[in-house]
């Protein structure tokens, strides 16, 4: 039967307009929702780049779009009998849905293995506790490193102060004897008459007055030198520590270097089989540099201490290094005359460079790459914390500068520090 009012559709809607429009509206809304879901999925994937199952979301998107299209075709075929096209779209939807269901099977165990919100919260709490413990440990290690440096500093100061103090203390007795003898001589002169001339002359010979006249000024001069030495050590200790200068300040870099060298003087002197370490200063004409003086002096202390240790260990260390590397024609031992060379200069009027180099046995490329790593040390267990150079690196970085190590086996080691004359946007 043919009728112009017939709806060419596989379903019978009884030619009721209300039923037809209800289906049109329902299918249209379903299709609209289906098409909006992939947009949400795309936004989610864009924001969560770490999501592990992105490819399954693509399958879901294709499945949802095809489902939405079947509802669009249901509306279309109300007036257009394109049933083969509608059926083909349903077939494609069925294939995609089947493939998506199969692809989900291996993902389900992985998805179930993902931590729940409660587990993530517990893990975050544990992580916070661990981070707190690490912060406490780091603070303790930094304090240990500071105490280690302080111990070396105090030992050096004690040694340096002990020498002039001992000298002054030892000469006080001699000075006391000289003064007592001279007072006795003056007493004799006060009571003198002709018959005492021989007694006075005898006493002059007894106390060796000529020697006293020569030796007393020398002893007084030595005591003055010792007192001046103590005064310089105290001043150097103050300049080194800069305990009253926690903020940035313009300082003379050379004063910090000289103060550190004076504190380390006892370690530079001949000790046992180790010869005296020569210090060569090649200071340039530097302006005052804006920095954290105490922290910068700590860097100088760490580098110079390492250089001194290296030079004292180089005689044996170089022999071991020679045994483990292939020697080329221009490599030779340089430890017969141990030296530390300190050079300073201005670079581009905006930065200063401090070079601290020793002529020890140097280091291999492997060791050089790790020199600024926390806890890395080549010293025996118990002899170093492995934090000195790491802390030095952090301090120079805080000054918006750079520190690098240049070294080759049997060719010595040089640390190059480059910092700005004026700190800008420092933290």
Tab-separated table of C-alpha atoms in Angstrom, residues 1-403:
chain	number	residue	atom	x	y	z
A	1	UNK	CA	0.000	0.000	0.000
A	2	UNK	CA	1.315	3.404	-0.972
A	3	UNK	CA	0.456	6.539	0.952
A	4	UNK	CA	2.184	9.935	0.928
A	5	UNK	CA	1.837	10.145	4.686
A	6	UNK	CA	3.713	6.872	5.199
A	7	UNK	CA	6.958	7.195	7.204
A	8	UNK	CA	9.654	5.061	5.409
A	9	UNK	CA	11.129	3.568	8.580
A	10	UNK	CA	11.618	0.097	9.924
A	11	UNK	CA	9.674	0.969	13.061
A	12	UNK	CA	5.949	1.627	13.153
A	13	UNK	CA	5.128	4.909	14.859
A	14	UNK	CA	1.355	4.613	13.999
A	15	UNK	CA	1.538	7.907	12.136
A	16	UNK	CA	1.336	9.760	15.438
A	17	UNK	CA	3.259	13.075	15.248
A	18	UNK	CA	3.751	13.272	19.014
A	19	UNK	CA	5.431	9.837	19.060
A	20	UNK	CA	7.557	10.737	16.045
A	21	UNK	CA	8.751	14.022	17.584
A	22	UNK	CA	9.431	12.319	20.920
A	23	UNK	CA	11.795	9.903	19.139
A	24	UNK	CA	13.378	12.736	17.133
A	25	UNK	CA	14.084	14.792	20.271
A	26	UNK	CA	15.317	11.764	22.268
A	27	UNK	CA	17.685	10.537	19.525
A	28	UNK	CA	18.968	14.076	18.913
A	29	UNK	CA	19.747	14.639	22.620
A	30	UNK	CA	21.438	11.241	22.906
A	31	UNK	CA	23.551	11.983	19.815
A	32	UNK	CA	24.467	15.421	21.182
A	33	UNK	CA	25.605	13.917	24.500
A	34	UNK	CA	27.516	11.163	22.711
A	35	UNK	CA	29.393	13.736	20.615
A	36	UNK	CA	30.233	15.868	23.670
A	37	UNK	CA	31.883	12.976	25.560
A	38	UNK	CA	34.910	12.702	23.185
A	39	UNK	CA	35.517	16.435	23.638
A	40	UNK	CA	35.690	15.879	27.396
A	41	UNK	CA	38.058	12.917	26.881
A	42	UNK	CA	40.340	15.014	24.650
A	43	UNK	CA	40.471	17.754	27.299
A	44	UNK	CA	41.283	15.167	29.988
A	45	UNK	CA	44.122	13.621	27.938
A	46	UNK	CA	45.505	17.086	27.204
A	47	UNK	CA	45.606	17.962	30.908
A	48	UNK	CA	46.805	14.543	32.124
A	49	UNK	CA	49.761	13.817	29.877
A	50	UNK	CA	50.913	11.137	32.336
A	51	UNK	CA	47.732	9.061	31.949
A	52	UNK	CA	48.885	5.501	31.090
A	53	UNK	CA	45.874	4.356	29.003
A	54	UNK	CA	45.512	7.084	26.382
A	55	UNK	CA	44.993	4.635	23.496
A	56	UNK	CA	41.965	3.046	25.154
A	57	UNK	CA	40.425	6.509	25.430
A	58	UNK	CA	40.758	6.831	21.650
A	59	UNK	CA	38.834	3.590	21.262
A	60	UNK	CA	36.178	4.841	23.650
A	61	UNK	CA	35.950	8.043	21.648
A	62	UNK	CA	35.469	6.176	18.370
A	63	UNK	CA	32.893	3.880	19.984
A	64	UNK	CA	30.934	6.808	21.441
A	65	UNK	CA	31.004	8.799	18.176
A	66	UNK	CA	29.738	5.774	16.227
A	67	UNK	CA	26.977	5.249	18.801
A	68	UNK	CA	25.936	8.867	18.461
A	69	UNK	CA	25.902	8.538	14.673
A	70	UNK	CA	23.474	5.567	14.855
A	71	UNK	CA	21.008	7.808	16.705
A	72	UNK	CA	21.434	10.513	14.066
A	73	UNK	CA	20.674	7.911	11.401
A	74	UNK	CA	17.519	6.905	13.292
A	75	UNK	CA	16.292	10.466	12.865
A	76	UNK	CA	17.460	10.630	9.245
A	77	UNK	CA	15.680	7.456	8.185
A	78	UNK	CA	12.334	8.802	9.353
A	79	UNK	CA	12.127	10.577	5.974
A	80	UNK	CA	14.920	8.951	3.947
A	81	UNK	CA	15.022	5.179	3.510
A	82	UNK	CA	18.837	4.856	3.564
A	83	UNK	CA	18.668	1.668	5.577
A	84	UNK	CA	21.846	0.136	4.116
A	85	UNK	CA	23.890	3.129	5.281
A	86	UNK	CA	22.247	3.032	8.700
A	87	UNK	CA	22.928	-0.687	9.006
A	88	UNK	CA	26.563	-0.232	7.870
A	89	UNK	CA	27.107	2.399	10.599
A	90	UNK	CA	25.635	-0.007	13.158
A	91	UNK	CA	28.006	-2.722	11.922
A	92	UNK	CA	30.988	-0.391	12.320
A	93	UNK	CA	29.749	0.487	15.815
A	94	UNK	CA	29.481	-3.203	16.675
A	95	UNK	CA	33.045	-3.895	15.455
A	96	UNK	CA	34.468	-0.955	17.401
A	97	UNK	CA	32.563	-1.895	20.552
A	98	UNK	CA	33.704	-5.534	20.276
A	99	UNK	CA	37.350	-4.507	19.784
A	100	UNK	CA	37.084	-2.063	22.698
A	101	UNK	CA	35.674	-4.780	24.978
A	102	UNK	CA	38.495	-7.177	24.003
A	103	UNK	CA	41.134	-4.453	24.501
A	104	UNK	CA	39.779	-3.747	27.993
A	105	UNK	CA	40.477	-7.281	29.239
A	106	UNK	CA	44.274	-6.912	29.794
A	107	UNK	CA	43.859	-3.357	31.106
A	108	UNK	CA	41.475	-4.280	33.923
A	109	UNK	CA	44.203	-5.904	36.131
A	110	UNK	CA	46.452	-2.864	35.565
A	111	UNK	CA	43.627	-0.487	36.427
A	112	UNK	CA	42.813	-2.480	39.545
A	113	UNK	CA	46.486	-2.239	40.556
A	114	UNK	CA	46.344	1.565	40.526
A	115	UNK	CA	46.335	2.972	44.076
A	116	UNK	CA	43.056	4.140	45.493
A	117	UNK	CA	42.611	7.708	46.838
A	118	UNK	CA	42.992	6.362	50.370
A	119	UNK	CA	46.240	4.605	49.428
A	120	UNK	CA	47.523	7.740	47.706
A	121	UNK	CA	46.698	9.800	50.785
A	122	UNK	CA	48.550	7.330	53.014
A	123	UNK	CA	51.503	7.315	50.600
A	124	UNK	CA	51.572	11.122	50.587
A	125	UNK	CA	51.587	11.187	54.379
A	126	UNK	CA	54.461	8.707	54.431
A	127	UNK	CA	56.296	10.740	51.805
A	128	UNK	CA	55.910	13.892	53.883
A	129	UNK	CA	57.351	12.085	56.901
A	130	UNK	CA	60.234	10.782	54.795
A	131	UNK	CA	60.938	14.261	53.413
A	132	UNK	CA	60.899	15.649	56.942
A	133	UNK	CA	63.388	12.999	58.041
A	134	UNK	CA	65.571	13.799	55.012
A	135	UNK	CA	65.485	17.501	55.866
A	136	UNK	CA	66.514	16.721	59.439
A	137	UNK	CA	69.267	14.414	58.202
A	138	UNK	CA	70.481	17.042	55.750
A	139	UNK	CA	70.536	19.663	58.483
A	140	UNK	CA	72.512	17.301	60.719
A	141	UNK	CA	74.975	16.521	57.928
A	142	UNK	CA	75.476	20.201	57.139
A	143	UNK	CA	76.006	20.848	60.835
A	144	UNK	CA	78.487	17.965	60.934
A	145	UNK	CA	80.369	19.492	58.003
A	146	UNK	CA	80.387	22.881	59.715
A	147	UNK	CA	81.645	21.329	62.941
A	148	UNK	CA	84.312	19.463	60.972
A	149	UNK	CA	85.487	22.735	59.405
A	150	UNK	CA	85.248	24.420	62.796
A	151	UNK	CA	87.365	21.655	64.333
A	152	UNK	CA	90.070	22.158	61.722
A	153	UNK	CA	89.863	25.899	62.190
A	154	UNK	CA	90.152	25.675	65.981
A	155	UNK	CA	93.042	23.217	65.709
A	156	UNK	CA	94.891	25.566	63.371
A	157	UNK	CA	94.204	28.584	65.558
A	158	UNK	CA	95.267	26.715	68.701
A	159	UNK	CA	98.519	25.685	67.027
A	160	UNK	CA	99.236	29.155	65.713
A	161	UNK	CA	98.387	30.953	68.956
A	162	UNK	CA	100.284	28.410	71.042
A	163	UNK	CA	103.620	29.291	69.416
A	164	UNK	CA	103.679	33.035	70.233
A	165	UNK	CA	102.031	32.471	73.616
A	166	UNK	CA	104.635	29.833	74.528
A	167	UNK	CA	107.404	32.138	73.387
A	168	UNK	CA	106.085	35.045	75.445
A	169	UNK	CA	105.541	32.787	78.461
A	170	UNK	CA	109.059	31.333	78.206
A	171	UNK	CA	110.702	34.731	77.893
A	172	UNK	CA	108.847	36.259	80.828
A	173	UNK	CA	111.091	34.309	83.224
A	174	UNK	CA	114.242	35.518	81.452
A	175	UNK	CA	112.983	39.110	81.375
A	176	UNK	CA	112.201	38.846	85.078
A	177	UNK	CA	115.753	37.660	85.790
A	178	UNK	CA	117.271	40.461	83.710
A	179	UNK	CA	115.171	43.137	85.428
A	180	UNK	CA	115.952	41.728	88.888
A	181	UNK	CA	119.683	41.792	88.119
A	182	UNK	CA	119.501	45.311	86.777
A	183	UNK	CA	117.565	46.449	89.874
A	184	UNK	CA	120.191	44.889	92.103
A	185	UNK	CA	122.888	46.678	90.128
A	186	UNK	CA	121.083	49.980	90.538
A	187	UNK	CA	120.805	49.345	94.266
A	188	UNK	CA	124.543	48.827	94.460
A	189	UNK	CA	125.149	52.071	92.593
A	190	UNK	CA	122.878	53.891	95.032
A	191	UNK	CA	124.969	52.697	98.010
A	192	UNK	CA	128.230	52.883	96.175
A	193	UNK	CA	131.393	54.504	97.450
A	194	UNK	CA	134.975	53.974	96.496
A	195	UNK	CA	135.417	50.611	98.194
A	196	UNK	CA	132.306	49.240	96.409
A	197	UNK	CA	133.618	49.909	92.903
A	198	UNK	CA	135.295	46.531	92.808
A	199	UNK	CA	132.102	44.816	94.089
A	200	UNK	CA	130.001	46.567	91.433
A	201	UNK	CA	132.453	45.636	88.722
A	202	UNK	CA	132.382	42.055	89.931
A	203	UNK	CA	128.585	41.979	89.846
A	204	UNK	CA	128.543	43.465	86.329
A	205	UNK	CA	130.755	40.642	85.171
A	206	UNK	CA	128.626	38.113	87.051
A	207	UNK	CA	125.350	39.097	85.372
A	208	UNK	CA	127.032	39.738	82.010
A	209	UNK	CA	125.640	43.261	81.612
A	210	UNK	CA	126.834	43.604	78.028
A	211	UNK	CA	124.853	40.514	77.038
A	212	UNK	CA	121.745	41.793	78.846
A	213	UNK	CA	121.992	45.089	76.972
A	214	UNK	CA	122.009	43.219	73.662
A	215	UNK	CA	119.508	40.469	74.512
A	216	UNK	CA	116.834	42.468	76.364
A	217	UNK	CA	115.758	44.567	73.326
A	218	UNK	CA	115.684	41.401	71.198
A	219	UNK	CA	113.451	39.595	73.694
A	220	UNK	CA	111.130	42.582	73.998
A	221	UNK	CA	110.947	42.796	70.185
A	222	UNK	CA	110.161	39.065	69.939
A	223	UNK	CA	107.442	39.386	72.578
A	224	UNK	CA	105.973	42.311	70.630
A	225	UNK	CA	106.058	40.224	67.448
A	226	UNK	CA	104.304	37.356	69.246
A	227	UNK	CA	101.634	39.691	70.580
A	228	UNK	CA	101.118	41.158	67.095
A	229	UNK	CA	100.862	37.623	65.719
A	230	UNK	CA	98.108	36.796	68.199
A	231	UNK	CA	96.308	40.006	67.300
A	232	UNK	CA	96.483	39.144	63.571
A	233	UNK	CA	95.190	35.631	64.229
A	234	UNK	CA	92.230	36.950	66.193
A	235	UNK	CA	91.501	39.489	63.448
A	236	UNK	CA	91.837	36.786	60.788
A	237	UNK	CA	89.477	34.547	62.704
A	238	UNK	CA	86.940	37.350	62.844
A	239	UNK	CA	87.359	38.116	59.141
A	240	UNK	CA	87.018	34.442	58.286
A	241	UNK	CA	83.921	33.709	60.324
A	242	UNK	CA	82.151	37.039	59.739
A	243	UNK	CA	79.706	36.024	62.469
A	244	UNK	CA	78.355	39.560	62.663
A	245	UNK	CA	77.753	39.775	58.907
A	246	UNK	CA	74.948	37.401	57.958
A	247	UNK	CA	73.722	39.702	55.185
A	248	UNK	CA	75.343	40.722	51.927
A	249	UNK	CA	78.250	43.097	52.229
A	250	UNK	CA	80.949	44.594	50.026
A	251	UNK	CA	84.268	43.082	51.097
A	252	UNK	CA	87.850	42.664	49.940
A	253	UNK	CA	88.154	39.113	48.596
A	254	UNK	CA	91.899	39.150	49.291
A	255	UNK	CA	91.269	39.691	53.013
A	256	UNK	CA	89.168	36.522	53.099
A	257	UNK	CA	91.840	34.530	51.261
A	258	UNK	CA	94.638	35.833	53.503
A	259	UNK	CA	92.625	35.155	56.667
A	260	UNK	CA	91.964	31.581	55.558
A	261	UNK	CA	95.644	31.024	54.714
A	262	UNK	CA	96.709	32.402	58.093
A	263	UNK	CA	94.314	30.048	59.874
A	264	UNK	CA	95.696	27.126	57.850
A	265	UNK	CA	99.325	28.166	58.358
A	266	UNK	CA	100.124	25.219	60.627
A	267	UNK	CA	98.973	22.761	57.930
A	268	UNK	CA	101.219	24.422	55.346
A	269	UNK	CA	104.393	23.925	57.373
A	270	UNK	CA	106.750	20.958	57.218
A	271	UNK	CA	105.301	17.923	58.967
A	272	UNK	CA	107.066	14.568	59.166
A	273	UNK	CA	108.001	13.478	55.659
A	274	UNK	CA	105.848	16.180	54.081
A	275	UNK	CA	107.778	19.271	52.926
A	276	UNK	CA	106.628	22.823	53.432
A	277	UNK	CA	103.790	23.828	51.063
A	278	UNK	CA	104.599	27.037	49.190
A	279	UNK	CA	101.822	29.599	48.661
A	280	UNK	CA	102.108	31.697	45.514
A	281	UNK	CA	99.818	34.732	45.398
A	282	UNK	CA	99.060	36.436	42.114
A	283	UNK	CA	96.436	38.915	43.212
A	284	UNK	CA	94.899	41.263	40.690
A	285	UNK	CA	93.466	44.699	41.352
A	286	UNK	CA	89.985	43.684	42.511
A	287	UNK	CA	87.199	46.029	43.574
A	288	UNK	CA	85.159	45.226	46.648
A	289	UNK	CA	82.733	42.403	45.894
A	290	UNK	CA	79.160	42.174	47.160
A	291	UNK	CA	78.774	38.744	48.741
A	292	UNK	CA	78.061	36.733	51.872
A	293	UNK	CA	81.612	36.953	53.341
A	294	UNK	CA	81.402	34.125	55.875
A	295	UNK	CA	79.997	31.675	53.329
A	296	UNK	CA	82.535	32.642	50.673
A	297	UNK	CA	85.355	32.147	53.179
A	298	UNK	CA	83.960	28.684	53.887
A	299	UNK	CA	84.388	27.896	50.182
A	300	UNK	CA	88.032	29.053	50.331
A	301	UNK	CA	88.564	26.924	53.440
A	302	UNK	CA	87.109	23.797	51.793
A	303	UNK	CA	89.149	24.176	48.594
A	304	UNK	CA	92.420	25.016	50.346
A	305	UNK	CA	91.947	22.180	52.832
A	306	UNK	CA	91.397	19.756	49.953
A	307	UNK	CA	94.494	21.087	48.167
A	308	UNK	CA	96.607	20.666	51.290
A	309	UNK	CA	95.303	17.111	51.805
A	310	UNK	CA	95.978	16.327	48.148
A	311	UNK	CA	99.554	17.609	48.290
A	312	UNK	CA	100.284	15.688	51.485
A	313	UNK	CA	98.877	12.498	49.984
A	314	UNK	CA	100.330	13.023	46.506
A	315	UNK	CA	103.587	11.165	47.050
A	316	UNK	CA	101.771	7.872	47.613
A	317	UNK	CA	98.687	8.837	45.624
A	318	UNK	CA	100.647	9.666	42.479
A	319	UNK	CA	102.450	6.340	42.642
A	320	UNK	CA	99.087	4.545	42.761
A	321	UNK	CA	97.771	6.730	39.943
A	322	UNK	CA	100.814	5.988	37.814
A	323	UNK	CA	100.186	2.286	38.315
A	324	UNK	CA	96.550	2.590	37.134
A	325	UNK	CA	96.796	4.890	34.102
A	326	UNK	CA	98.779	5.014	30.898
A	327	UNK	CA	101.445	7.723	31.125
A	328	UNK	CA	101.880	9.987	28.093
A	329	UNK	CA	104.966	11.940	27.180
A	330	UNK	CA	103.980	15.225	28.834
A	331	UNK	CA	102.826	13.741	32.155
A	332	UNK	CA	105.170	13.716	35.112
A	333	UNK	CA	105.114	13.864	38.884
A	334	UNK	CA	104.906	17.407	40.228
A	335	UNK	CA	105.006	16.843	43.984
A	336	UNK	CA	108.710	17.446	44.698
A	337	UNK	CA	107.972	21.092	45.423
A	338	UNK	CA	104.346	21.255	46.626
A	339	UNK	CA	102.702	24.545	45.747
A	340	UNK	CA	99.313	26.210	45.899
A	341	UNK	CA	98.850	29.089	43.486
A	342	UNK	CA	96.072	31.645	44.074
A	343	UNK	CA	95.234	34.039	41.233
A	344	UNK	CA	92.533	36.704	41.114
A	345	UNK	CA	91.419	38.972	38.286
A	346	UNK	CA	88.478	41.028	37.026
A	347	UNK	CA	86.520	39.649	34.069
A	348	UNK	CA	84.530	42.018	31.795
A	349	UNK	CA	84.299	44.591	34.616
A	350	UNK	CA	81.286	42.727	35.972
A	351	UNK	CA	82.763	39.570	37.480
A	352	UNK	CA	85.812	38.396	39.367
A	353	UNK	CA	87.637	35.100	38.992
A	354	UNK	CA	89.472	33.320	41.792
A	355	UNK	CA	91.719	30.438	40.743
A	356	UNK	CA	93.114	28.063	43.368
A	357	UNK	CA	95.481	25.508	41.866
A	358	UNK	CA	97.792	22.871	43.330
A	359	UNK	CA	100.505	20.846	41.655
A	360	UNK	CA	99.417	17.535	43.172
A	361	UNK	CA	98.774	14.323	41.301
A	362	UNK	CA	95.430	15.496	39.915
A	363	UNK	CA	92.399	13.288	39.429
A	364	UNK	CA	90.823	11.056	36.849
A	365	UNK	CA	87.858	12.121	34.713
A	366	UNK	CA	85.573	9.786	36.685
A	367	UNK	CA	86.461	11.415	40.008
A	368	UNK	CA	86.287	14.929	38.530
A	369	UNK	CA	82.717	14.327	37.334
A	370	UNK	CA	81.637	13.473	40.901
A	371	UNK	CA	83.623	16.102	42.794
A	372	UNK	CA	80.557	18.262	43.570
A	373	UNK	CA	78.203	15.352	44.323
A	374	UNK	CA	76.901	15.179	47.925
A	375	UNK	CA	78.620	12.544	50.084
A	376	UNK	CA	81.296	11.803	47.458
A	377	UNK	CA	84.786	11.652	48.917
A	378	UNK	CA	88.067	9.975	48.060
A	379	UNK	CA	89.225	10.117	51.669
A	380	UNK	CA	89.212	7.068	53.960
A	381	UNK	CA	86.061	6.325	55.955
A	382	UNK	CA	85.818	8.680	58.908
A	383	UNK	CA	88.164	11.269	57.362
A	384	UNK	CA	85.589	13.289	55.452
A	385	UNK	CA	81.844	13.806	55.141
A	386	UNK	CA	81.818	14.307	51.369
A	387	UNK	CA	79.804	17.520	51.806
A	388	UNK	CA	82.497	20.200	51.627
A	389	UNK	CA	82.587	20.640	47.854
A	390	UNK	CA	78.833	20.089	47.528
A	391	UNK	CA	78.167	22.892	50.024
A	392	UNK	CA	80.750	25.062	48.239
A	393	UNK	CA	78.899	24.519	44.961
A	394	UNK	CA	75.614	25.574	46.580
A	395	UNK	CA	77.222	28.689	48.095
A	396	UNK	CA	78.687	29.815	44.756
A	397	UNK	CA	75.351	29.088	43.063
A	398	UNK	CA	73.675	31.264	45.716
A	399	UNK	CA	76.046	34.058	44.685
A	400	UNK	CA	74.838	33.653	41.079
A	401	UNK	CA	78.300	32.423	40.172
A	402	UNK	CA	80.015	29.331	38.831
A	403	UNK	CA	82.613	26.945	40.160
